[in-house]
CSV table of C-alpha atoms in Angstrom, one decimal:
chain,number,residue,atom,x,y,z
A,265,MET,CA,16.5,-3.4,-6.2
A,266,ALA,CA,13.9,-6.1,-5.6
A,267,ALA,CA,10.5,-4.8,-4.4
A,268,LYS,CA,9.8,-4.8,-0.7
A,269,ILE,CA,6.3,-4.3,0.7
A,270,THR,CA,5.9,-3.7,4.4
A,271,ILE,CA,2.5,-4.0,6.0
A,272,ARG,CA,2.1,-1.2,8.6
A,273,PRO,CA,-0.1,-2.0,11.6
A,274,ASN,CA,-3.5,-0.3,11.0
A,275,GLY,CA,-1.9,1.7,8.2
A,276,PRO,CA,-0.8,1.5,4.6
A,277,TYR,CA,1.4,-0.9,2.5
A,278,LEU,CA,4.9,0.7,2.3
A,279,VAL,CA,6.4,-0.1,-1.1
A,280,GLU,CA,10.1,0.2,-1.9
A,281,GLY,CA,12.1,-0.9,-4.9
A,282,ASP,CA,11.2,-1.6,-8.5
A,283,VAL,CA,7.5,-2.2,-8.8
A,284,GLU,CA,4.9,-1.4,-11.4
A,285,VAL,CA,1.4,-0.4,-10.1
A,286,VAL,CA,-1.5,-0.9,-12.5
A,287,ASP,CA,-5.2,-0.1,-12.1
A,288,VAL,CA,-8.1,-2.5,-12.5
A,289,ASN,CA,-8.0,-2.0,-16.3
A,290,GLY,CA,-4.3,-2.7,-16.6
A,291,ASN,CA,-3.3,0.9,-17.0
A,292,LYS,CA,0.1,1.8,-15.4
A,293,ILE,CA,-0.1,4.3,-12.5
A,294,ASP,CA,2.7,6.8,-12.5
A,295,THR,CA,4.8,6.5,-9.3
A,296,SER,CA,7.8,8.4,-10.6
A,297,GLY,CA,7.1,11.6,-8.6
A,298,ARG,CA,6.8,9.7,-5.3
A,299,GLY,CA,10.5,8.8,-4.8
A,300,PRO,CA,12.0,5.4,-4.1
A,301,ARG,CA,9.4,4.7,-1.4
A,302,PHE,CA,5.6,5.3,-1.3
A,303,ALA,CA,2.5,4.1,0.6
A,304,LEU,CA,-0.6,2.4,-0.8
A,305,CYS,CA,-3.9,2.9,0.9
A,306,ARG,CA,-5.3,-0.1,2.8
A,307,CYS,CA,-8.3,1.6,4.6
A,308,GLY,CA,-10.2,2.7,1.5
A,309,GLY,CA,-10.6,6.2,2.7
A,310,SER,CA,-7.8,8.0,0.8
A,311,VAL,CA,-8.7,10.8,-1.6
A,312,THR,CA,-5.5,10.1,-3.5
A,313,LYS,CA,-6.1,6.3,-4.1
A,314,PRO,CA,-4.3,4.1,-4.6
A,315,PHE,CA,-1.8,6.1,-2.6
A,316,CYS,CA,-2.2,6.7,1.2
A,317,ASP,CA,-3.0,10.2,2.3
A,318,GLY,CA,-3.1,9.5,6.1
A,319,THR,CA,-6.9,9.1,6.3
A,320,HIS,CA,-6.5,5.8,8.1
A,321,SER,CA,-5.3,7.6,11.3
A,322,LYS,CA,-8.3,10.1,11.1
A,323,ILE,CA,-11.0,7.4,10.7
A,324,GLY,CA,-9.5,4.9,13.2
A,325,PHE,CA,-8.8,2.2,10.7
A,326,GLN,CA,-8.3,-1.2,12.4
A,327,ALA,CA,-6.9,-4.0,10.3
A,328,ALA,CA,-8.0,-7.5,11.2
A,329,GLU,CA,-4.5,-8.9,10.6
A,330,ALA,CA,-1.3,-7.6,9.1
A,331,ALA,CA,-0.9,-10.8,7.2
A,332,VAL,CA,-2.3,-14.3,7.3
A,333,ALA,CA,0.2,-16.9,8.4
A,334,GLN,CA,1.0,-19.5,5.8
A,335,GLU,CA,0.7,-23.2,6.6
A,336,LYS,CA,3.9,-25.2,6.8
A,337,LYS,CA,4.1,-28.1,4.4
């Protein structure tokens, strides 16, 4: 299955499908215990980074935009 990333309003990135997550040093982060779908933190407050732990709802995280619209060529 191709990867699908859904941007949740004022919440995490929901990731589904075959995707490899790596840290800043290029080390693979194990996602095998998280099932076929997991959430990546977008607010910066999670204690389980890079995964979401729901902190965004406790701190009132407000995203500027879910995604920036692309220009049509």
